[in-house]
mmCIF file of C-alpha atoms and ligand atoms in Angstrom:
data_model
loop_
_atom_site.group_PDB
_atom_site.id
_atom_site.type_symbol
_atom_site.label_atom_id
_atom_site.label_comp_id
_atom_site.label_asym_id
_atom_site.label_seq_id
_atom_site.Cartn_x
_atom_site.Cartn_y
_atom_site.Cartn_z
ATOM 1 C CA MET A 1 0.041 -0.081 0.066
ATOM 2 C CA THR A 2 1.178 3.321 -0.970
ATOM 3 C CA LEU A 3 0.736 6.161 1.622
ATOM 4 C CA LEU A 4 1.297 9.862 1.039
ATOM 5 C CA ASP A 5 3.498 10.818 4.036
ATOM 6 C CA GLN A 6 1.362 13.447 5.888
ATOM 7 C CA ARG A 7 4.042 14.489 8.303
ATOM 8 C CA LYS A 8 6.341 16.009 5.444
ATOM 9 C CA LEU A 9 3.501 18.026 4.013
ATOM 10 C CA PRO A 10 3.475 20.882 2.686
ATOM 11 C CA GLY A 11 7.086 20.983 2.830
ATOM 12 C CA SER A 12 7.589 17.653 0.721
ATOM 13 C CA LYS A 13 5.348 15.315 -1.011
ATOM 14 C CA GLU A 14 6.753 11.890 -0.371
ATOM 15 C CA PHE A 15 5.060 8.654 -0.865
ATOM 16 C CA ILE A 16 5.846 5.748 1.622
ATOM 17 C CA GLU A 17 5.289 2.148 0.655
ATOM 18 C CA VAL A 18 3.764 0.122 3.353
ATOM 19 C CA ARG A 19 4.501 -3.772 3.241
ATOM 20 C CA SER A 20 2.860 -5.229 6.275
ATOM 21 C CA LEU A 21 0.100 -4.841 8.915
ATOM 22 C CA GLU A 22 2.960 -3.903 11.460
ATOM 23 C CA GLU A 23 3.653 -1.013 9.234
ATOM 24 C CA THR A 24 0.374 -0.112 8.807
ATOM 25 C CA ILE A 25 -0.131 0.343 12.546
ATOM 26 C CA LEU A 26 3.076 2.275 12.733
ATOM 27 C CA ALA A 27 1.891 4.711 9.825
ATOM 28 C CA ILE A 28 -1.257 5.213 11.691
ATOM 29 C CA ARG A 29 0.366 5.673 14.784
ATOM 30 C CA GLN A 30 2.913 8.188 13.434
ATOM 31 C CA MET A 31 0.207 10.023 11.599
ATOM 32 C CA ILE A 32 1.805 9.132 8.297
ATOM 33 C CA VAL A 33 -1.909 8.485 7.450
ATOM 34 C CA ARG A 34 -4.572 10.646 9.562
ATOM 35 C CA GLY A 35 -8.168 11.611 9.581
ATOM 36 C CA ALA A 36 -10.780 8.990 10.671
ATOM 37 C CA PRO A 37 -12.296 7.691 7.272
ATOM 38 C CA ALA A 38 -8.401 7.428 5.781
ATOM 39 C CA ILE A 39 -7.398 5.468 9.014
ATOM 40 C CA ALA A 40 -10.123 3.296 8.409
ATOM 41 C CA MET A 41 -9.051 2.563 4.691
ATOM 42 C CA ALA A 42 -5.551 2.029 5.427
ATOM 43 C CA GLY A 43 -6.550 -0.325 8.391
ATOM 44 C CA LEU A 44 -8.457 -2.506 6.094
ATOM 45 C CA TYR A 45 -5.705 -2.642 3.552
ATOM 46 C CA GLY A 46 -3.668 -3.420 6.424
ATOM 47 C CA MET A 47 -5.538 -6.476 7.010
ATOM 48 C CA VAL A 48 -5.265 -7.333 3.305
ATOM 49 C CA LEU A 49 -1.462 -7.198 3.651
ATOM 50 C CA TYR A 50 -1.449 -9.482 6.647
ATOM 51 C CA LEU A 51 -3.738 -12.018 5.022
ATOM 52 C CA LYS A 52 -1.372 -11.871 1.808
ATOM 53 C CA SER A 53 1.519 -12.325 4.206
ATOM 54 C CA GLN A 54 0.399 -15.653 5.462
ATOM 55 C CA SER A 55 1.487 -19.106 3.863
ATOM 56 C CA ARG A 56 -1.591 -20.827 5.649
ATOM 57 C CA LYS A 57 -4.823 -19.511 6.817
ATOM 58 C CA PRO A 58 -4.512 -18.098 10.112
ATOM 59 C CA SER A 59 -6.724 -19.170 13.050
ATOM 60 C CA PHE A 60 -9.915 -16.806 14.001
ATOM 61 C CA MET A 61 -7.759 -16.221 17.054
ATOM 62 C CA GLU A 62 -4.779 -15.086 15.426
ATOM 63 C CA LEU A 63 -6.775 -12.600 12.952
ATOM 64 C CA THR A 64 -8.724 -11.254 16.108
ATOM 65 C CA GLU A 65 -5.440 -10.438 17.640
ATOM 66 C CA LYS A 66 -4.332 -8.626 14.494
ATOM 67 C CA ARG A 67 -7.347 -6.770 14.698
ATOM 68 C CA ASN A 68 -7.036 -5.812 18.209
ATOM 69 C CA LEU A 69 -3.586 -4.528 17.478
ATOM 70 C CA LEU A 70 -4.836 -2.561 14.819
ATOM 71 C CA LEU A 71 -7.618 -1.190 16.886
ATOM 72 C CA GLU A 72 -5.264 0.063 19.551
ATOM 73 C CA SER A 73 -3.360 2.327 17.059
ATOM 74 C CA ARG A 74 -5.556 5.427 17.446
ATOM 75 C CA PRO A 75 -8.469 5.395 19.976
ATOM 76 C CA THR A 76 -10.875 8.203 19.293
ATOM 77 C CA ALA A 77 -12.005 7.734 15.691
ATOM 78 C CA VAL A 78 -14.834 5.093 15.457
ATOM 79 C CA ASN A 79 -14.457 4.655 11.768
ATOM 80 C CA LEU A 80 -11.619 1.996 11.756
ATOM 81 C CA ARG A 81 -13.525 -0.100 14.514
ATOM 82 C CA LEU A 82 -16.769 -0.146 12.506
ATOM 83 C CA ALA A 83 -14.873 -1.168 9.286
ATOM 84 C CA LEU A 84 -13.351 -4.019 11.059
ATOM 85 C CA GLU A 85 -16.664 -5.312 12.608
ATOM 86 C CA LYS A 86 -17.916 -5.174 9.070
ATOM 87 C CA LEU A 87 -15.188 -7.111 7.966
ATOM 88 C CA PHE A 88 -15.445 -9.734 10.515
ATOM 89 C CA LEU A 89 -19.219 -10.174 9.843
ATOM 90 C CA ASN A 90 -18.305 -11.332 6.403
ATOM 91 C CA PHE A 91 -15.926 -13.888 7.913
ATOM 92 C CA PHE A 92 -19.123 -15.452 9.766
ATOM 93 C CA ASP A 93 -18.583 -18.864 8.196
ATOM 94 C CA TYR A 94 -14.715 -18.716 8.929
ATOM 95 C CA ALA A 95 -14.223 -22.521 8.880
ATOM 96 C CA SER A 96 -15.272 -22.937 5.297
ATOM 97 C CA LEU A 97 -13.213 -20.151 4.100
ATOM 98 C CA THR A 98 -9.735 -20.498 2.527
ATOM 99 C CA ASN A 99 -6.944 -17.864 2.906
ATOM 100 C CA LEU A 100 -7.671 -16.748 -0.579
ATOM 101 C CA HIS A 101 -11.152 -16.267 0.327
ATOM 102 C CA LEU A 102 -10.289 -14.095 3.340
ATOM 103 C CA ILE A 103 -7.833 -12.108 1.006
ATOM 104 C CA GLU A 104 -10.625 -11.835 -1.568
ATOM 105 C CA ILE A 105 -13.192 -10.542 0.973
ATOM 106 C CA ALA A 106 -11.069 -8.218 2.877
ATOM 107 C CA GLU A 107 -10.019 -6.603 -0.639
ATOM 108 C CA ASP A 108 -13.590 -6.107 -1.808
ATOM 109 C CA GLU A 109 -14.532 -4.696 1.767
ATOM 110 C CA ALA A 110 -11.721 -2.072 1.602
ATOM 111 C CA ASP A 111 -12.225 -1.321 -2.220
ATOM 112 C CA GLU A 112 -15.771 -0.903 -1.209
ATOM 113 C CA LEU A 113 -15.080 1.347 1.787
ATOM 114 C CA PHE A 114 -13.064 3.590 -0.655
ATOM 115 C CA LYS A 115 -15.752 4.015 -3.167
ATOM 116 C CA LYS A 116 -18.574 4.226 -0.587
ATOM 117 C CA ASP A 117 -16.342 6.970 1.330
ATOM 118 C CA LEU A 118 -16.060 9.095 -1.815
ATOM 119 C CA SER A 119 -19.883 8.752 -2.760
ATOM 120 C CA ASP A 120 -20.989 9.476 0.674
ATOM 121 C CA ASN A 121 -18.664 12.741 0.912
ATOM 122 C CA LEU A 122 -20.196 13.799 -2.352
ATOM 123 C CA ALA A 123 -23.592 13.296 -1.097
ATOM 124 C CA ILE A 124 -22.689 15.177 2.159
ATOM 125 C CA ALA A 125 -21.644 17.994 0.072
ATOM 126 C CA HIS A 126 -24.763 17.838 -2.173
ATOM 127 C CA ASN A 127 -26.997 17.831 0.993
ATOM 128 C CA ALA A 128 -25.161 20.775 2.598
ATOM 129 C CA LEU A 129 -25.933 22.823 -0.426
ATOM 130 C CA LYS A 130 -29.561 23.401 1.166
ATOM 131 C CA LEU A 131 -27.769 25.317 4.268
ATOM 132 C CA PHE A 132 -26.515 28.055 1.910
ATOM 133 C CA THR A 133 -29.507 29.470 0.177
ATOM 134 C CA GLU A 134 -29.339 33.264 1.228
ATOM 135 C CA LYS A 135 -26.191 34.565 -0.294
ATOM 136 C CA LYS A 136 -23.597 33.680 -2.909
ATOM 137 C CA GLU A 137 -20.466 34.951 -0.943
ATOM 138 C CA LEU A 138 -19.641 33.153 2.065
ATOM 139 C CA SER A 139 -17.093 33.211 4.801
ATOM 140 C CA ILE A 140 -16.611 29.783 6.426
ATOM 141 C CA LEU A 141 -14.120 28.925 9.452
ATOM 142 C CA THR A 142 -13.088 25.394 9.452
ATOM 143 C CA HIS A 143 -10.685 23.283 11.795
ATOM 144 C CA CYS A 144 -8.014 20.458 11.404
ATOM 145 C CA ASN A 145 -8.074 19.073 8.089
ATOM 146 C CA THR A 146 -11.123 16.975 6.457
ATOM 147 C CA GLY A 147 -10.280 17.137 2.923
ATOM 148 C CA ALA A 148 -8.898 14.499 0.262
ATOM 149 C CA LEU A 149 -6.103 14.000 2.758
ATOM 150 C CA ALA A 150 -8.296 12.677 5.265
ATOM 151 C CA THR A 151 -10.976 10.830 3.028
ATOM 152 C CA ALA A 152 -11.139 8.702 -0.036
ATOM 153 C CA GLY A 153 -11.256 11.978 -1.987
ATOM 154 C CA HIS A 154 -13.704 14.817 -1.735
ATOM 155 C CA GLY A 155 -13.820 15.252 1.900
ATOM 156 C CA THR A 156 -16.437 15.983 4.391
ATOM 157 C CA ALA A 157 -16.229 19.790 5.833
ATOM 158 C CA ILE A 158 -13.849 20.475 2.875
ATOM 159 C CA GLY A 159 -15.814 18.523 0.545
ATOM 160 C CA ILE A 160 -18.662 20.931 1.355
ATOM 161 C CA LEU A 161 -16.409 23.823 0.431
ATOM 162 C CA ARG A 162 -15.258 22.059 -2.905
ATOM 163 C CA THR A 163 -18.910 21.737 -3.839
ATOM 164 C CA LEU A 164 -19.878 25.320 -2.668
ATOM 165 C CA ARG A 165 -17.067 26.672 -4.807
ATOM 166 C CA ASP A 166 -18.174 24.214 -7.930
ATOM 167 C CA SER A 167 -21.817 25.717 -7.428
ATOM 168 C CA GLY A 168 -20.831 29.007 -8.130
ATOM 169 C CA PHE A 169 -20.410 30.439 -4.382
ATOM 170 C CA LYS A 170 -17.606 32.699 -3.890
ATOM 171 C CA LEU A 171 -16.015 31.528 -0.559
ATOM 172 C CA THR A 172 -13.407 32.961 1.917
ATOM 173 C CA VAL A 173 -12.200 30.213 4.108
ATOM 174 C CA TYR A 174 -10.575 30.632 7.661
ATOM 175 C CA ALA A 175 -8.530 27.636 8.391
ATOM 176 C CA GLY A 176 -7.753 27.201 12.322
ATOM 177 C CA GLU A 177 -4.089 26.186 12.382
ATOM 178 C CA THR A 178 -4.896 23.424 14.578
ATOM 179 C CA ARG A 179 -2.420 23.491 17.125
ATOM 180 C CA PRO A 180 -0.340 21.475 18.348
ATOM 181 C CA TYR A 181 -0.244 19.191 15.198
ATOM 182 C CA HIS A 182 -0.976 22.201 12.671
ATOM 183 C CA GLN A 183 -3.406 19.957 10.230
ATOM 184 C CA GLY A 184 -5.056 23.292 9.508
ATOM 185 C CA SER A 185 -2.023 25.174 8.678
ATOM 186 C CA ARG A 186 -0.016 22.449 7.053
ATOM 187 C CA LEU A 187 -2.642 20.592 5.232
ATOM 188 C CA THR A 188 -6.083 22.174 5.048
ATOM 189 C CA SER A 189 -4.503 25.540 3.464
ATOM 190 C CA TRP A 190 -2.400 23.211 1.399
ATOM 191 C CA GLU A 191 -5.250 21.620 -0.024
ATOM 192 C CA LEU A 192 -7.550 24.847 -0.519
ATOM 193 C CA MET A 193 -4.602 26.624 -2.211
ATOM 194 C CA GLN A 194 -4.482 23.657 -4.710
ATOM 195 C CA GLU A 195 -7.964 24.113 -5.394
ATOM 196 C CA GLY A 196 -7.996 27.615 -5.679
ATOM 197 C CA ILE A 197 -10.213 28.672 -2.920
ATOM 198 C CA ASP A 198 -9.378 31.559 -1.162
ATOM 199 C CA CYS A 199 -7.853 30.736 2.238
ATOM 200 C CA TYR A 200 -6.462 32.641 5.382
ATOM 201 C CA ILE A 201 -4.722 30.439 8.128
ATOM 202 C CA ILE A 202 -5.467 31.895 11.656
ATOM 203 C CA ALA A 203 -3.930 30.940 14.922
ATOM 204 C CA ASP A 204 -6.576 28.880 16.972
ATOM 205 C CA SER A 205 -7.047 31.576 19.533
ATOM 206 C CA MET A 206 -7.974 34.148 16.864
ATOM 207 C CA ALA A 207 -11.326 32.441 16.169
ATOM 208 C CA GLY A 208 -13.077 34.799 19.029
ATOM 209 C CA TRP A 209 -11.726 37.728 17.350
ATOM 210 C CA LEU A 210 -12.667 36.471 13.835
ATOM 211 C CA CYS A 211 -16.228 35.662 14.644
ATOM 212 C CA HIS A 212 -16.497 39.221 16.365
ATOM 213 C CA SER A 213 -15.223 41.455 13.843
ATOM 214 C CA ARG A 214 -15.669 39.682 10.404
ATOM 215 C CA LYS A 215 -19.180 38.214 9.186
ATOM 216 C CA ILE A 216 -18.536 34.474 9.412
ATOM 217 C CA ASP A 217 -21.562 32.559 7.764
ATOM 218 C CA ALA A 218 -20.711 29.250 9.078
ATOM 219 C CA VAL A 219 -18.200 27.091 10.969
ATOM 220 C CA ILE A 220 -17.949 23.672 9.080
ATOM 221 C CA VAL A 221 -16.037 20.666 11.064
ATOM 222 C CA GLY A 222 -15.624 17.127 10.495
ATOM 223 C CA ALA A 223 -16.128 14.381 13.266
ATOM 224 C CA ASP A 224 -14.147 11.511 14.517
ATOM 225 C CA ARG A 225 -17.058 9.996 16.742
ATOM 226 C CA ILE A 226 -20.518 10.890 16.983
ATOM 227 C CA ALA A 227 -22.585 9.611 20.048
ATOM 228 C CA PRO A 228 -26.417 9.009 19.482
ATOM 229 C CA ASN A 229 -27.261 11.949 21.364
ATOM 230 C CA GLY A 230 -25.245 14.005 18.830
ATOM 231 C CA ASP A 231 -22.215 14.983 21.055
ATOM 232 C CA THR A 232 -19.592 15.093 18.494
ATOM 233 C CA ALA A 233 -15.573 14.149 19.159
ATOM 234 C CA ASN A 234 -13.323 15.938 16.761
ATOM 235 C CA LYS A 235 -10.070 17.527 16.852
ATOM 236 C CA ILE A 236 -8.836 19.498 19.663
ATOM 237 C CA GLY A 237 -10.072 22.921 19.602
ATOM 238 C CA THR A 238 -13.424 22.361 18.042
ATOM 239 C CA TYR A 239 -15.335 22.323 21.325
ATOM 240 C CA SER A 240 -13.707 25.946 22.018
ATOM 241 C CA LEU A 241 -14.946 26.871 18.245
ATOM 242 C CA SER A 242 -18.577 25.650 18.933
ATOM 243 C CA ILE A 243 -18.720 27.868 22.125
ATOM 244 C CA ILE A 244 -17.445 30.900 20.209
ATOM 245 C CA ALA A 245 -19.679 30.203 17.268
ATOM 246 C CA LYS A 246 -22.968 30.219 19.741
ATOM 247 C CA GLU A 247 -21.845 33.156 21.423
ATOM 248 C CA HIS A 248 -21.672 35.232 18.070
ATOM 249 C CA SER A 249 -24.644 33.150 16.542
ATOM 250 C CA VAL A 250 -22.809 31.884 13.951
ATOM 251 C CA PRO A 251 -24.191 28.383 12.749
ATOM 252 C CA PHE A 252 -21.986 25.120 13.426
ATOM 253 C CA TYR A 253 -22.347 22.324 11.429
ATOM 254 C CA VAL A 254 -20.403 19.092 11.765
ATOM 255 C CA ALA A 255 -19.970 17.100 8.251
ATOM 256 C CA ALA A 256 -20.012 13.402 8.788
ATOM 257 C CA THR A 257 -20.962 10.041 7.262
ATOM 258 C CA LYS A 258 -22.899 7.137 8.916
ATOM 259 C CA VAL A 259 -19.599 5.281 9.924
ATOM 260 C CA SER A 260 -18.931 8.308 12.349
ATOM 261 C CA PHE A 261 -21.769 7.316 14.574
ATOM 262 C CA ASP A 262 -21.244 4.984 17.584
ATOM 263 C CA PHE A 263 -24.438 3.576 18.781
ATOM 264 C CA THR A 264 -22.546 1.527 21.256
ATOM 265 C CA ILE A 265 -22.421 4.704 23.721
ATOM 266 C CA ARG A 266 -24.990 6.898 24.987
ATOM 267 C CA THR A 267 -23.130 10.341 24.878
ATOM 268 C CA GLY A 268 -19.861 11.860 24.249
ATOM 269 C CA GLU A 269 -18.716 11.508 27.963
ATOM 270 C CA GLU A 270 -17.963 7.996 26.912
ATOM 271 C CA ILE A 271 -15.603 8.704 24.228
ATOM 272 C CA THR A 272 -11.866 7.933 24.654
ATOM 273 C CA ILE A 273 -10.055 10.922 24.092
ATOM 274 C CA GLU A 274 -6.396 10.139 22.928
ATOM 275 C CA MET A 275 -3.630 11.810 24.846
ATOM 276 C CA ARG A 276 -0.750 12.702 22.853
ATOM 277 C CA PRO A 277 3.067 13.367 22.941
ATOM 278 C CA GLU A 278 4.029 16.454 25.346
ATOM 279 C CA GLU A 279 6.622 17.350 22.641
ATOM 280 C CA GLU A 280 4.181 18.159 20.105
ATOM 281 C CA LEU A 281 3.267 21.168 22.529
ATOM 282 C CA THR A 282 6.901 22.202 23.797
ATOM 283 C CA ARG A 283 9.111 21.828 20.722
ATOM 284 C CA ASN A 284 8.652 23.857 17.547
ATOM 285 C CA SER A 285 9.411 20.665 15.478
ATOM 286 C CA PHE A 286 7.932 17.330 16.570
ATOM 287 C CA LEU A 287 8.184 15.726 12.956
ATOM 288 C CA LYS A 288 10.847 12.880 13.367
ATOM 289 C CA ASP A 289 12.111 10.408 11.040
ATOM 290 C CA SER A 290 12.626 6.828 11.693
ATOM 291 C CA GLU A 291 15.733 7.043 13.740
ATOM 292 C CA GLY A 292 14.041 9.765 15.938
ATOM 293 C CA LYS A 293 15.858 12.606 14.500
ATOM 294 C CA TYR A 294 14.015 15.912 13.689
ATOM 295 C CA TYR A 295 13.256 17.086 10.290
ATOM 296 C CA ILE A 296 13.870 20.594 11.286
ATOM 297 C CA PRO A 297 16.351 21.286 13.745
ATOM 298 C CA GLU A 298 14.778 21.004 17.141
ATOM 299 C CA GLY A 299 13.819 24.306 18.782
ATOM 300 C CA VAL A 300 12.629 25.061 22.118
ATOM 301 C CA LEU A 301 8.986 26.624 22.873
ATOM 302 C CA SER A 302 8.738 26.272 26.465
ATOM 303 C CA PRO A 303 11.763 25.584 29.283
ATOM 304 C CA ILE A 304 13.418 22.128 29.121
ATOM 305 C CA GLY A 305 11.600 19.906 31.357
ATOM 306 C CA ALA A 306 8.179 21.935 31.429
ATOM 307 C CA LYS A 307 4.974 19.543 31.558
ATOM 308 C CA ALA A 308 2.546 19.843 28.912
ATOM 309 C CA LEU A 309 -0.989 18.098 28.252
ATOM 310 C CA ASN A 310 -1.983 17.199 25.001
ATOM 311 C CA PRO A 311 -5.451 15.581 24.318
ATOM 312 C CA GLY A 312 -5.951 15.221 20.808
ATOM 313 C CA PHE A 313 -9.501 15.625 20.664
ATOM 314 C CA ASP A 314 -12.385 17.012 22.626
ATOM 315 C CA VAL A 315 -16.284 16.693 22.448
ATOM 316 C CA THR A 316 -18.822 19.321 21.279
ATOM 317 C CA PRO A 317 -22.135 18.850 22.917
ATOM 318 C CA ALA A 318 -24.944 18.713 20.853
ATOM 319 C CA LYS A 319 -26.553 21.607 22.208
ATOM 320 C CA ASN A 320 -23.842 23.609 20.521
ATOM 321 C CA ILE A 321 -24.408 21.828 17.032
ATOM 322 C CA SER A 322 -26.783 23.427 14.516
ATOM 323 C CA ALA A 323 -26.900 20.660 11.995
ATOM 324 C CA ILE A 324 -25.003 17.419 11.396
ATOM 325 C CA VAL A 325 -24.608 17.071 7.595
ATOM 326 C CA THR A 326 -24.836 13.330 6.605
ATOM 327 C CA GLU A 327 -25.065 11.502 3.250
ATOM 328 C CA LYS A 328 -28.483 10.479 4.249
ATOM 329 C CA GLY A 329 -29.494 14.042 4.855
ATOM 330 C CA ILE A 330 -29.286 16.805 7.489
ATOM 331 C CA ILE A 331 -29.790 16.092 11.069
ATOM 332 C CA SER A 332 -31.187 19.143 12.807
ATOM 333 C CA PRO A 333 -32.090 20.028 15.607
ATOM 334 C CA VAL A 334 -29.404 17.734 16.739
ATOM 335 C CA ASN A 335 -30.860 15.295 19.395
ATOM 336 C CA GLU A 336 -30.954 11.417 19.955
ATOM 337 C CA GLU A 337 -34.363 11.077 18.212
ATOM 338 C CA ASN A 338 -33.212 12.992 14.777
ATOM 339 C CA VAL A 339 -29.993 11.103 14.700
ATOM 340 C CA ARG A 340 -31.766 7.613 15.352
ATOM 341 C CA LEU A 341 -34.335 8.455 12.531
ATOM 342 C CA MET A 342 -31.957 9.691 10.071
ATOM 343 C CA MET A 343 -29.033 7.055 10.999
ATOM 344 C CA GLU A 344 -30.232 3.994 11.972
HETATM 345 O O1 LIG B 401 -5.501 13.765 14.628
HETATM 346 P P1 LIG B 401 -6.071 13.909 13.126
HETATM 347 O O2 LIG B 401 -5.406 14.495 12.165
HETATM 348 O O3 LIG B 401 -6.460 12.344 12.490
HETATM 349 O O4 LIG B 401 -7.689 14.222 13.366
HETATM 350 C C1 LIG B 401 -8.483 14.420 12.054
HETATM 351 C C2 LIG B 401 -9.881 14.912 12.778
HETATM 352 O O5 LIG B 401 -9.977 15.285 13.547
HETATM 353 C C3 LIG B 401 -10.845 15.264 11.477
HETATM 354 O O6 LIG B 401 -11.595 16.277 11.741
HETATM 355 C C4 LIG B 401 -11.632 14.076 11.409
HETATM 356 O O7 LIG B 401 -10.910 12.948 11.573
HETATM 357 C C5 LIG B 401 -12.620 13.923 10.135
HETATM 358 S S1 LIG B 401 -11.729 13.776 8.780
HETATM 359 C C6 LIG B 401 -12.868 13.627 7.682
#
């Protein structure tokens, strides 16, 4: 499997050949591939690599162990778990399947997920058009990266931006830099510039100023996991943005496909939040090569030995979300009844 090394963007566009499940897990852990849908797709292709590497059919227990290893790679997004559950449902008649069958099933499942993610992203964007009927010039604030890099191609929140632009809207996009990993300033600005969409990077701390001093028509973000009551886990900083949006009466939209919804939990309180390394905050370069050397000479942003807290995600309560835009339609108001009606 060939992956674009997202750690090195936008400095250089390098591809990495991933040859095994172990390398897939590493690629997900090290954020070579990131974004909930892309992680799920990479994970399924990782299972294909595992099956192809076997000279005999693995026992169901061996396969389950591998699946569990994969699941530990990043804990917040639900897409990978749901993709693996669906794959394992296809293995229900395990005893009668050969390893070749398993490979075929896993490959089909991965290809299918890829195709479905792309078509679902397009459907989300199409549905979102109903939210923007009043004017043709829009200023949108987004967070993290939810574009082609994070999905099979179009993107969720960024997919909406692409489709708005294609539908004749004149867009000004503000991309929160998304400290500390900079998905906004490194990746979203890169994607939007290539699309020719007017984009300004802002420091995350500028969102309040932005909503107060300029007309922002909407905040649009993606999701890593949505509880049945609509509480939404997404990149750290999303919750703060939702509060700022509410204070300034700016509509706050979440764009996500069905596989972001986790019906095994009740509320966002039950979502595991990934804690990430302190050095992402305390050093101005946290991108290391395989030998642990920094790509950019290590710089110091804080006293040596300073402690830092680095949650990768937060949960935005449903009450702060104006609508969740899905491939099936728009959920609004966001509450358990409407979520279940649309998504179950
Ligand atoms: O830590 P990351 O970069 O994997 O986090 C990504 C996000 O939080 C995205 O908003 C989310 O996965 C949706 S991508 C369509």
